[in-house]
Amino acid sequence: MIVEESGQRIDKYIAENQGISRVAVQRLIEEGNILVNGEITKPSYLVQAGNEVTIQMPKVKETDLKPQKIPLDIIYEDDDIIVINKAKGMVVHPAAGNPDGTLVNAIMAHCKGNLSGIGGELRPGIVHRLDKDTSGILIIAKNDKAHLQISEQIQNREVKKIYLALVRGIVPEDEATIKMPIGRSTKDRKKMAVTPKGKEAITHFKVLERFEKYTYLEVKIETGRTHQIRVHMSEIGHPVVGDMVYSNGKNEFNIEGQMLHAHRLEFKHPITEKDMRLEAPLPEYFANIISDLRNRGK
């Protein structure tokens, strides 16, 4: 790519002219994957007319990560993306304590290695994630262009993420917005917390049904902070049923892990730009508990 105008920061120039999010551009620069006239540059570099800018997309590195034939609930698939209904209890990508049996192991086997490499060698194709015990819909990118386009939509808050949750107690408001910053807890570094020094976090919820001791909610998040829904609902006194981290986890249904399900995603297809609206049905155990609660009220 030959620069036509001088004076703009290189990260901004590439983001505006190549359809790549500025955050992704900065990451590529930091990793030495963007060159100016054959030389490594910095995000603050001011481009000059005539500069030759080269963008090198990283390849997925060879690792000990093994493809594993694990059943997948596929909602949608084409040459660019695959959309999965992740099961509760499945870890998205390998990490300490979970070296295999993850969603990444499964999609590597299904896609035979045809996945984007932007997420790094242990997260091929992973654009966004869900907690281990949160079930539901998740987009996987099969190539770098799709990955960058979806990332940009997420960055610009253009992807609508709708969840279903069963929380403890009777939520009095029919609809409300929680706007509380979330950051790492100073008391327990493994947890997140509402803190003045945290990042902006916005959660909207709507009551679907109220039961004797519980409330069934539809939740929409504007931001994607770690554990956002779980932290916000716990903070207002209505933790998600089964949450072992942000409540005591005890519940009459004998389930482990939060009753939180990523139900729907709305986004533009990263390549065709077609409007996508995809849903993942409630897990059977979740649907059975809601049905049981309804029957109690009759």
XYZ file of C-alpha atoms in Angstrom:
298
model
C 0.000 0.000 0.000
C 1.417 3.406 -1.009
C 0.512 6.327 1.262
C -1.165 9.203 -0.588
C -1.346 11.866 2.134
C 1.144 12.957 4.803
C 0.707 13.782 8.482
C -1.658 11.145 9.900
C -0.695 8.572 12.526
C -0.042 5.244 10.858
C -2.463 3.295 13.076
C -5.287 5.698 12.216
C -4.347 5.801 8.517
C -4.414 2.011 8.134
C -7.618 1.652 10.173
C -9.417 4.156 7.936
C -8.075 2.842 4.632
C -7.957 -0.912 5.179
C -11.120 -1.584 7.207
C -9.128 -2.910 10.184
C -9.899 -1.764 13.738
C -7.343 0.615 15.232
C -6.781 -1.725 18.176
C -5.995 -4.588 15.783
C -3.630 -2.341 13.803
C -1.782 -1.360 16.965
C -1.404 -5.010 17.922
C -0.026 -5.861 14.474
C 2.465 -2.966 14.753
C 3.582 -4.063 18.223
C 4.194 -7.569 16.894
C 6.307 -6.236 14.031
C 3.779 -7.186 11.362
C 3.441 -3.711 9.814
C 6.451 -2.238 8.017
C 7.100 1.195 6.503
C 9.552 1.063 3.616
C 10.634 -2.327 4.899
C 11.279 -1.127 8.467
C 9.416 -1.859 11.716
C 7.417 1.157 12.874
C 5.466 2.552 15.858
C 1.730 3.376 16.159
C 2.610 7.080 16.578
C 4.606 7.287 13.345
C 3.263 10.034 11.043
C 2.961 8.703 7.511
C 4.492 10.535 4.567
C 3.184 10.585 1.018
C 4.957 7.889 -0.938
C 5.618 5.634 2.069
C 5.247 1.957 1.227
C 3.284 0.227 3.984
C 3.339 -3.565 4.187
C 0.846 -5.465 6.362
C 1.811 -9.044 7.223
C -0.973 -11.163 8.711
C 0.395 -13.611 11.298
C 0.193 -17.333 10.634
C -1.066 -19.867 13.158
C 2.083 -21.299 14.737
C 2.721 -24.997 15.122
C 2.063 -25.929 18.735
C 1.273 -28.966 20.825
C -2.385 -28.038 20.463
C -4.089 -31.120 19.061
C -7.310 -31.304 17.051
C -9.850 -33.444 18.903
C -13.058 -34.914 17.556
C -15.466 -33.406 20.060
C -19.149 -32.996 19.080
C -20.099 -29.452 18.149
C -23.556 -27.867 18.020
C -23.170 -25.803 14.829
C -25.765 -23.064 14.288
C -24.288 -21.605 11.102
C -21.239 -22.177 8.907
C -19.777 -20.868 5.649
C -16.283 -20.298 4.217
C -15.562 -17.390 6.553
C -17.196 -18.025 9.912
C -18.633 -20.805 12.014
C -21.164 -20.055 14.770
C -21.323 -22.509 17.661
C -23.762 -23.160 20.499
C -21.176 -23.795 23.229
C -22.123 -26.279 25.908
C -22.004 -25.356 29.577
C -18.787 -26.704 31.112
C -16.721 -26.414 27.930
C -13.665 -24.166 28.103
C -13.195 -21.985 25.012
C -9.418 -22.209 24.656
C -6.507 -24.031 26.340
C -5.035 -22.498 29.483
C -3.455 -23.640 32.716
C -5.501 -26.550 34.043
C -7.313 -27.050 30.727
C -4.717 -28.198 28.159
C -7.231 -29.983 25.937
C -10.890 -30.853 25.521
C -11.604 -27.214 24.692
C -13.702 -25.597 21.989
C -10.477 -24.722 20.151
C -9.450 -28.399 20.057
C -12.866 -29.240 18.633
C -12.960 -26.534 15.951
C -9.389 -27.350 14.882
C -10.562 -30.865 14.072
C -13.740 -29.650 12.383
C -12.086 -26.908 10.311
C -8.887 -28.894 9.687
C -6.688 -25.960 10.661
C -8.458 -23.376 8.464
C -8.784 -20.723 11.159
C -7.601 -17.148 11.634
C -4.284 -16.679 13.386
C -4.849 -13.231 14.866
C -5.933 -14.550 18.270
C -2.546 -16.227 18.785
C -1.299 -19.777 18.647
C -3.548 -21.026 21.479
C -6.674 -19.193 20.305
C -6.980 -19.792 16.554
C -10.276 -18.428 15.259
C -11.374 -17.061 18.630
C -12.864 -13.574 18.201
C -14.697 -13.368 21.537
C -15.260 -15.805 24.375
C -17.708 -17.133 26.946
C -16.954 -18.290 30.476
C -16.646 -22.033 31.001
C -20.080 -22.355 32.635
C -21.846 -19.851 30.371
C -23.500 -21.660 27.488
C -24.536 -20.278 24.149
C -23.648 -18.613 20.899
C -20.089 -17.895 19.820
C -18.520 -16.767 16.501
C -15.343 -18.423 15.202
C -13.373 -16.800 12.339
C -11.960 -19.030 9.622
C -9.677 -16.360 8.161
C -7.920 -13.155 9.203
C -10.146 -10.792 7.218
C -13.294 -12.172 8.863
C -11.608 -12.004 12.277
C -10.587 -8.354 11.857
C -14.024 -7.307 10.594
C -15.876 -9.003 13.465
C -13.385 -7.552 15.966
C -14.022 -4.094 14.566
C -17.791 -4.519 14.920
C -17.333 -5.619 18.537
C -14.973 -2.703 19.193
C -17.546 -0.273 17.750
C -20.354 -1.908 19.787
C -22.167 -2.914 16.613
C -22.640 -6.551 17.633
C -25.812 -7.092 19.684
C -25.308 -9.701 22.403
C -28.464 -10.965 24.111
C -28.326 -13.323 27.102
C -30.900 -15.156 29.203
C -30.328 -15.454 32.945
C -32.079 -16.751 36.033
C -31.218 -14.606 39.043
C -31.963 -14.865 42.729
C -34.680 -12.713 44.255
C -37.456 -10.608 42.782
C -36.113 -7.850 40.540
C -38.560 -4.932 41.016
C -37.848 -2.979 37.809
C -39.373 -4.245 34.562
C -36.425 -2.794 32.656
C -33.231 -1.061 33.785
C -29.662 -0.226 32.862
C -26.658 -0.914 35.071
C -23.721 1.394 34.374
C -20.905 0.572 36.775
C -17.174 0.350 35.905
C -15.597 -3.095 36.210
C -11.969 -3.925 36.950
C -9.816 -6.509 38.664
C -10.747 -7.000 42.337
C -8.154 -5.651 44.771
C -9.187 -8.286 47.323
C -9.047 -11.325 45.030
C -7.071 -11.057 41.771
C -8.986 -13.996 40.307
C -12.242 -12.026 40.493
C -13.616 -8.911 38.840
C -15.434 -6.196 40.766
C -17.231 -2.877 40.443
C -14.487 -0.321 41.066
C -14.083 3.414 40.322
C -10.808 2.674 38.501
C -12.394 0.010 36.283
C -13.418 0.241 32.628
C -16.856 1.395 31.532
C -19.406 -1.418 31.670
C -23.041 -1.106 30.555
C -25.679 -3.811 31.035
C -29.364 -3.515 30.076
C -31.923 -6.003 31.383
C -35.612 -6.714 30.926
C -37.752 -8.948 33.120
C -39.267 -11.855 31.217
C -40.926 -13.612 34.185
C -40.999 -13.380 37.957
C -41.279 -16.464 40.147
C -41.585 -16.911 43.912
C -37.851 -16.514 44.648
C -36.324 -15.907 41.252
C -36.460 -13.635 38.208
C -35.937 -14.687 34.592
C -34.165 -11.951 32.623
C -33.198 -11.009 29.095
C -29.879 -9.186 29.297
C -28.147 -7.083 26.661
C -24.564 -5.929 27.095
C -23.094 -2.865 25.378
C -19.573 -3.549 26.631
C -17.824 -6.896 26.957
C -15.997 -6.799 30.269
C -14.879 -10.040 31.876
C -17.740 -11.574 33.921
C -19.760 -8.386 33.271
C -23.294 -9.729 33.713
C -22.335 -11.841 36.707
C -20.584 -8.921 38.450
C -23.356 -6.408 37.732
C -26.207 -8.679 38.822
C -24.358 -9.618 42.009
C -23.664 -5.957 42.718
C -27.373 -5.047 42.641
C -28.223 -7.956 44.927
C -29.506 -10.432 42.338
C -26.656 -12.847 41.549
C -27.068 -15.366 38.765
C -28.328 -18.691 40.128
C -25.489 -21.199 40.512
C -22.681 -18.627 40.291
C -19.859 -20.060 42.377
C -17.702 -16.899 42.193
C -20.029 -13.941 42.723
C -22.419 -15.637 45.163
C -22.239 -18.695 47.398
C -23.358 -20.864 44.477
C -25.897 -22.735 46.621
C -29.190 -23.482 44.902
C -32.146 -25.821 45.189
C -31.629 -27.169 41.652
C -28.286 -28.838 42.465
C -26.540 -27.254 39.490
C -22.953 -26.051 39.432
C -22.084 -22.904 37.559
C -24.153 -19.887 36.588
C -27.511 -20.120 34.809
C -26.442 -17.721 32.071
C -26.948 -18.416 28.362
C -25.759 -16.388 25.350
C -29.015 -16.594 23.427
C -28.702 -14.327 20.396
C -26.135 -12.469 18.293
C -26.930 -9.803 15.715
C -24.108 -8.619 13.454
C -23.119 -7.993 9.844
C -21.453 -10.873 8.052
C -17.767 -9.886 7.933
C -17.414 -10.573 4.203
C -20.869 -10.381 2.566
C -22.142 -7.656 4.955
C -25.467 -9.497 5.170
C -27.432 -8.822 8.379
C -27.119 -11.899 10.615
C -29.469 -12.761 13.493
C -28.628 -16.121 15.024
C -29.994 -17.803 18.145
C -28.930 -20.664 20.381
C -31.808 -22.458 22.171
C -31.719 -22.807 25.942
C -29.879 -25.887 27.252
C -32.282 -28.637 28.305
C -31.485 -28.325 32.027
C -32.136 -24.547 31.914
C -35.433 -24.941 30.031
C -36.555 -27.656 32.488
C -35.885 -25.426 35.494
C -37.859 -22.525 33.951
C -40.712 -24.938 33.175
C -40.645 -26.275 36.749
C -40.796 -22.743 38.175
C -43.788 -21.944 35.951
C -45.613 -25.056 37.113
C -45.062 -24.130 40.754
C -47.002 -20.916 40.215
C -50.060 -22.678 38.807
